Amino acid sequence: DVKVTQSSRYLVKRTGEKVFLECVQDMDHENMFWYRQDPGLGLRLIYFSYDVKMKEKGDIPEGYSVSREKKERFSLILESASTNQTSMYLCASSPVGNYGYTFGSGTRLTVV
Amino acid sequence: QQQVKQSPQSLIVQKGGISIINCAYENTAFDYFPWYQQFPGKGPALLIAIRPDVSEKKEGRFTISFNKSAKQFSLHIMDSQPGDSATYFCAATVSGGGADGLTFGKGTHLIIQP
């Protein structure tokens, strides 16, 4: 069963900590995405990558960075976590030219 | 700038009824319109999608209606069941334009009452 795996379902971090959210896909997809989901705001694109070592900013990249050293792995980094980054984070992947994204189950991050 | 507007935010429908969720878009370059279904504790999953060369697409009890001139599209769930209770997101993108990502609506929380 093909899937996107996010390393943690729940995380609690302190303000100012550096936070890594990991995402791995086993479908050999070229494209990978990070979204955050907040009540009433829907899904907002943070960063995406269409190839190894390539990254592009989405709609809300401020306060985040990403890393894609291998095709199957896409990491989201919060350099200095803040309380307004408390959210559900969703990773997704897709093959080139196909928008039937496969999402992971999400990581619910709480910054205290 | 919100590029895809979704309504209603929440919807309660009786079992067996028709659930209707509407979306409107602004970018006339959008040419792929999927709907995603999300259950609690899960990521969204692709439900059904349409391209603007057709006005309707049906898969089982789920139908997308598309009105290109009005820049609107909607999801109809026929014979709604309690198992359809979920959050539904419409989305849009310009296909073939690179991996720019889908633009999502804000979601509709659907409850089907038994």
Short mmCIF file of C-alpha atoms in Angstrom, two decimals:
data_model
loop_
_atom_site.label_atom_id
_atom_site.label_comp_id
_atom_site.label_asym_id
_atom_site.label_seq_id
_atom_site.Cartn_x
_atom_site.Cartn_y
_atom_site.Cartn_z
CA ASP A 1 0.00 0.00 0.00
CA VAL A 2 1.63 3.21 -1.18
CA LYS A 3 1.79 5.96 1.33
CA VAL A 4 3.20 9.15 2.72
CA THR A 5 4.54 8.79 6.25
CA GLN A 6 4.97 11.66 8.66
CA SER A 7 7.31 10.79 11.49
CA SER A 8 5.24 12.16 14.35
CA ARG A 9 1.49 12.40 14.91
CA TYR A 10 1.81 14.79 17.85
CA LEU A 11 4.61 17.10 18.91
CA VAL A 12 4.90 19.60 21.73
CA LYS A 13 7.78 22.06 21.51
CA ARG A 14 8.84 25.15 23.39
CA THR A 15 9.02 28.63 21.94
CA GLY A 16 12.38 29.23 20.31
CA GLU A 17 13.18 25.57 19.71
CA LYS A 18 14.30 24.34 16.31
CA VAL A 19 11.74 21.84 15.05
CA PHE A 20 12.07 19.23 12.32
CA LEU A 21 9.05 17.63 10.72
CA GLU A 22 9.90 14.64 8.56
CA CYS A 23 8.01 13.22 5.62
CA VAL A 24 8.82 10.11 3.60
CA GLN A 25 7.00 8.78 0.52
CA ASP A 26 7.46 5.37 -1.07
CA MET A 27 5.88 6.09 -4.45
CA ASP A 28 8.92 7.54 -6.25
CA HIS A 29 7.02 10.83 -6.68
CA GLU A 30 8.90 13.85 -7.97
CA ASN A 31 6.75 16.47 -6.26
CA MET A 32 6.41 16.94 -2.52
CA PHE A 33 4.53 19.58 -0.55
CA TRP A 34 4.08 20.92 2.96
CA TYR A 35 0.76 22.44 3.97
CA ARG A 36 -0.54 23.70 7.27
CA GLN A 37 -4.18 23.26 8.19
CA ASP A 38 -5.95 25.61 10.56
CA PRO A 39 -9.67 25.78 11.42
CA GLY A 40 -11.47 28.18 9.14
CA LEU A 41 -8.38 28.74 6.98
CA GLY A 42 -8.23 25.45 5.13
CA LEU A 43 -4.96 24.16 3.70
CA ARG A 44 -2.22 26.65 3.01
CA LEU A 45 0.92 25.82 1.05
CA ILE A 46 4.18 26.46 2.90
CA TYR A 47 6.82 25.05 0.55
CA PHE A 48 7.02 22.57 -2.27
CA SER A 49 9.75 20.71 -4.13
CA TYR A 50 9.72 19.27 -7.62
CA ASP A 51 13.11 17.60 -7.48
CA VAL A 52 15.91 16.66 -5.13
CA LYS A 53 17.60 19.73 -3.68
CA MET A 54 14.97 21.98 -5.32
CA LYS A 55 12.51 24.02 -3.31
CA GLU A 56 9.97 26.73 -3.96
CA LYS A 57 8.11 29.01 -1.59
CA GLY A 58 4.40 28.59 -1.26
CA ASP A 59 1.90 31.07 0.09
CA ILE A 60 3.11 31.25 3.70
CA PRO A 61 6.86 30.43 3.85
CA GLU A 62 7.79 32.92 6.56
CA GLY A 63 9.32 31.23 9.58
CA TYR A 64 9.86 27.95 7.76
CA SER A 65 12.53 26.30 5.66
CA VAL A 66 12.72 22.91 3.95
CA SER A 67 15.24 20.31 2.93
CA ARG A 68 15.11 17.65 0.26
CA GLU A 69 18.35 15.71 0.11
CA LYS A 70 16.75 12.52 -1.17
CA LYS A 71 13.82 12.03 -3.51
CA GLU A 72 11.70 10.23 -0.96
CA ARG A 73 12.24 12.59 1.97
CA PHE A 74 11.06 16.16 2.46
CA SER A 75 11.68 17.90 5.76
CA LEU A 76 10.03 21.01 7.14
CA ILE A 77 12.10 23.07 9.55
CA LEU A 78 10.91 25.67 12.02
CA GLU A 79 14.10 27.58 12.80
CA SER A 80 12.71 29.15 15.97
CA ALA A 81 9.27 27.88 16.85
CA SER A 82 6.63 30.40 17.85
CA THR A 83 3.16 29.94 19.29
CA ASN A 84 1.54 31.09 16.04
CA GLN A 85 3.04 28.03 14.38
CA THR A 86 0.84 25.76 16.44
CA SER A 87 -1.06 23.90 13.76
CA MET A 88 -1.66 20.66 11.88
CA TYR A 89 1.06 20.09 9.28
CA LEU A 90 0.34 17.93 6.26
CA CYS A 91 2.84 16.52 3.82
CA ALA A 92 1.79 15.42 0.33
CA SER A 93 3.40 13.99 -2.78
CA SER A 94 2.46 13.60 -6.43
CA PRO A 95 4.05 12.44 -9.67
CA VAL A 96 4.87 15.02 -12.32
CA GLY A 97 1.75 16.34 -14.05
CA ASN A 98 -0.61 14.51 -11.70
CA TYR A 99 -2.52 16.44 -9.11
CA GLY A 100 -4.02 13.51 -7.30
CA TYR A 101 -1.96 14.24 -4.25
CA THR A 102 -1.35 11.59 -1.61
CA PHE A 103 -1.34 13.11 1.86
CA GLY A 104 0.19 11.87 5.06
CA SER A 105 -1.88 11.67 8.22
CA GLY A 106 -0.49 14.91 9.55
CA THR A 107 1.57 16.13 12.50
CA ARG A 108 -0.22 18.17 15.10
CA LEU A 109 2.36 20.58 16.47
CA THR A 110 1.79 22.56 19.65
CA VAL A 111 4.27 25.29 20.53
CA VAL A 112 4.11 26.38 24.16
CA GLN B 1 -5.96 36.90 -1.87
CA GLN B 2 -8.35 33.99 -1.62
CA GLN B 3 -8.45 32.33 -5.01
CA VAL B 4 -10.96 29.59 -4.24
CA LYS B 5 -14.04 30.43 -2.17
CA GLN B 6 -15.92 27.52 -0.64
CA SER B 7 -19.33 27.48 0.98
CA PRO B 8 -20.90 26.63 3.30
CA GLN B 9 -18.41 26.28 6.15
CA SER B 10 -20.59 23.64 7.76
CA LEU B 11 -23.55 21.61 6.59
CA ILE B 12 -25.97 19.24 8.27
CA VAL B 13 -27.97 16.88 6.06
CA GLN B 14 -30.37 14.11 6.92
CA LYS B 15 -29.50 10.56 5.91
CA GLY B 16 -30.68 9.93 2.37
CA GLY B 17 -30.64 13.60 1.44
CA ILE B 18 -28.48 15.48 -1.06
CA SER B 19 -25.41 17.33 0.20
CA ILE B 20 -24.26 20.25 -1.93
CA ILE B 21 -21.00 22.14 -1.50
CA ASN B 22 -20.09 25.05 -3.72
CA CYS B 23 -16.82 26.60 -4.83
CA ALA B 24 -15.96 29.66 -6.90
CA TYR B 25 -12.62 30.60 -8.35
CA GLU B 26 -11.06 33.72 -9.79
CA ASN B 27 -8.10 32.55 -11.83
CA THR B 28 -9.33 31.72 -15.34
CA ALA B 29 -6.12 29.78 -15.97
CA PHE B 30 -7.21 27.05 -13.52
CA ASP B 31 -7.93 23.88 -15.44
CA TYR B 32 -8.06 21.10 -12.87
CA PHE B 33 -10.56 21.00 -10.04
CA PRO B 34 -10.35 18.18 -7.49
CA TRP B 35 -12.33 17.52 -4.35
CA TYR B 36 -10.71 16.02 -1.28
CA GLN B 37 -12.38 14.24 1.64
CA GLN B 38 -10.83 14.28 5.08
CA PHE B 39 -11.86 12.16 8.06
CA PRO B 40 -10.78 13.09 11.60
CA GLY B 41 -7.17 12.12 12.28
CA LYS B 42 -6.45 11.47 8.61
CA GLY B 43 -4.97 13.44 5.77
CA PRO B 44 -7.19 14.54 2.89
CA ALA B 45 -7.81 11.95 0.18
CA LEU B 46 -8.72 12.60 -3.43
CA LEU B 47 -12.42 11.98 -3.95
CA ILE B 48 -13.19 13.11 -7.49
CA ALA B 49 -11.83 15.64 -9.98
CA ILE B 50 -12.92 17.44 -13.13
CA ARG B 51 -11.40 19.38 -16.00
CA PRO B 52 -13.30 22.26 -17.64
CA ASP B 53 -13.89 20.47 -20.93
CA VAL B 54 -16.87 18.70 -19.33
CA SER B 55 -19.75 20.13 -17.32
CA GLU B 56 -20.34 17.15 -15.07
CA LYS B 57 -18.52 14.12 -13.74
CA LYS B 58 -20.12 11.37 -11.72
CA GLU B 59 -18.53 8.64 -9.64
CA GLY B 60 -21.03 6.59 -7.70
CA ARG B 61 -22.99 8.90 -5.38
CA PHE B 62 -20.56 11.79 -5.93
CA THR B 63 -21.01 14.27 -8.77
CA ILE B 64 -19.07 17.40 -9.69
CA SER B 65 -20.97 20.07 -11.64
CA PHE B 66 -18.85 22.65 -13.43
CA ASN B 67 -19.91 26.04 -14.79
CA LYS B 68 -17.00 27.58 -16.66
CA SER B 69 -18.71 30.88 -17.50
CA ALA B 70 -19.64 31.47 -13.88
CA LYS B 71 -16.28 30.15 -12.63
CA GLN B 72 -18.06 27.86 -10.21
CA PHE B 73 -18.07 24.19 -9.43
CA SER B 74 -19.93 22.12 -6.89
CA LEU B 75 -19.94 18.72 -5.25
CA HIS B 76 -23.20 16.83 -4.93
CA ILE B 77 -23.47 13.80 -2.67
CA MET B 78 -26.60 11.83 -3.44
CA ASP B 79 -28.27 9.58 -0.86
CA SER B 80 -25.95 10.96 1.82
CA GLN B 81 -24.87 8.46 4.46
CA PRO B 82 -23.47 8.89 7.99
CA GLY B 83 -20.16 7.53 6.67
CA ASP B 84 -19.95 10.58 4.41
CA SER B 85 -19.55 12.80 7.47
CA ALA B 86 -16.18 14.45 6.93
CA THR B 87 -14.53 17.69 5.92
CA TYR B 88 -14.55 18.37 2.19
CA PHE B 89 -12.11 20.62 0.37
CA CYS B 90 -12.37 21.87 -3.16
CA ALA B 91 -9.17 22.84 -4.93
CA ALA B 92 -7.87 24.19 -8.19
CA THR B 93 -4.65 24.45 -10.11
CA VAL B 94 -3.11 25.17 -13.47
CA SER B 95 -2.01 21.77 -14.72
CA GLY B 96 1.17 21.49 -16.69
CA GLY B 97 2.46 24.68 -15.20
CA GLY B 98 4.89 23.01 -12.86
CA ALA B 99 4.48 21.75 -9.35
CA ASP B 100 2.93 24.90 -8.01
CA GLY B 101 0.60 23.10 -5.70
CA LEU B 102 -3.14 23.06 -5.37
CA THR B 103 -5.02 26.09 -4.08
CA PHE B 104 -7.60 24.86 -1.60
CA GLY B 105 -10.89 26.25 -0.40
CA LYS B 106 -11.32 26.62 3.35
CA GLY B 107 -13.30 23.42 3.73
CA THR B 108 -16.83 22.33 4.56
CA HIS B 109 -17.57 20.28 7.66
CA LEU B 110 -20.37 17.92 6.63
CA ILE B 111 -22.48 16.04 9.15
CA ILE B 112 -24.99 13.44 8.00
CA GLN B 113 -27.60 12.82 10.66
CA PRO B 114 -28.98 9.28 10.92
#
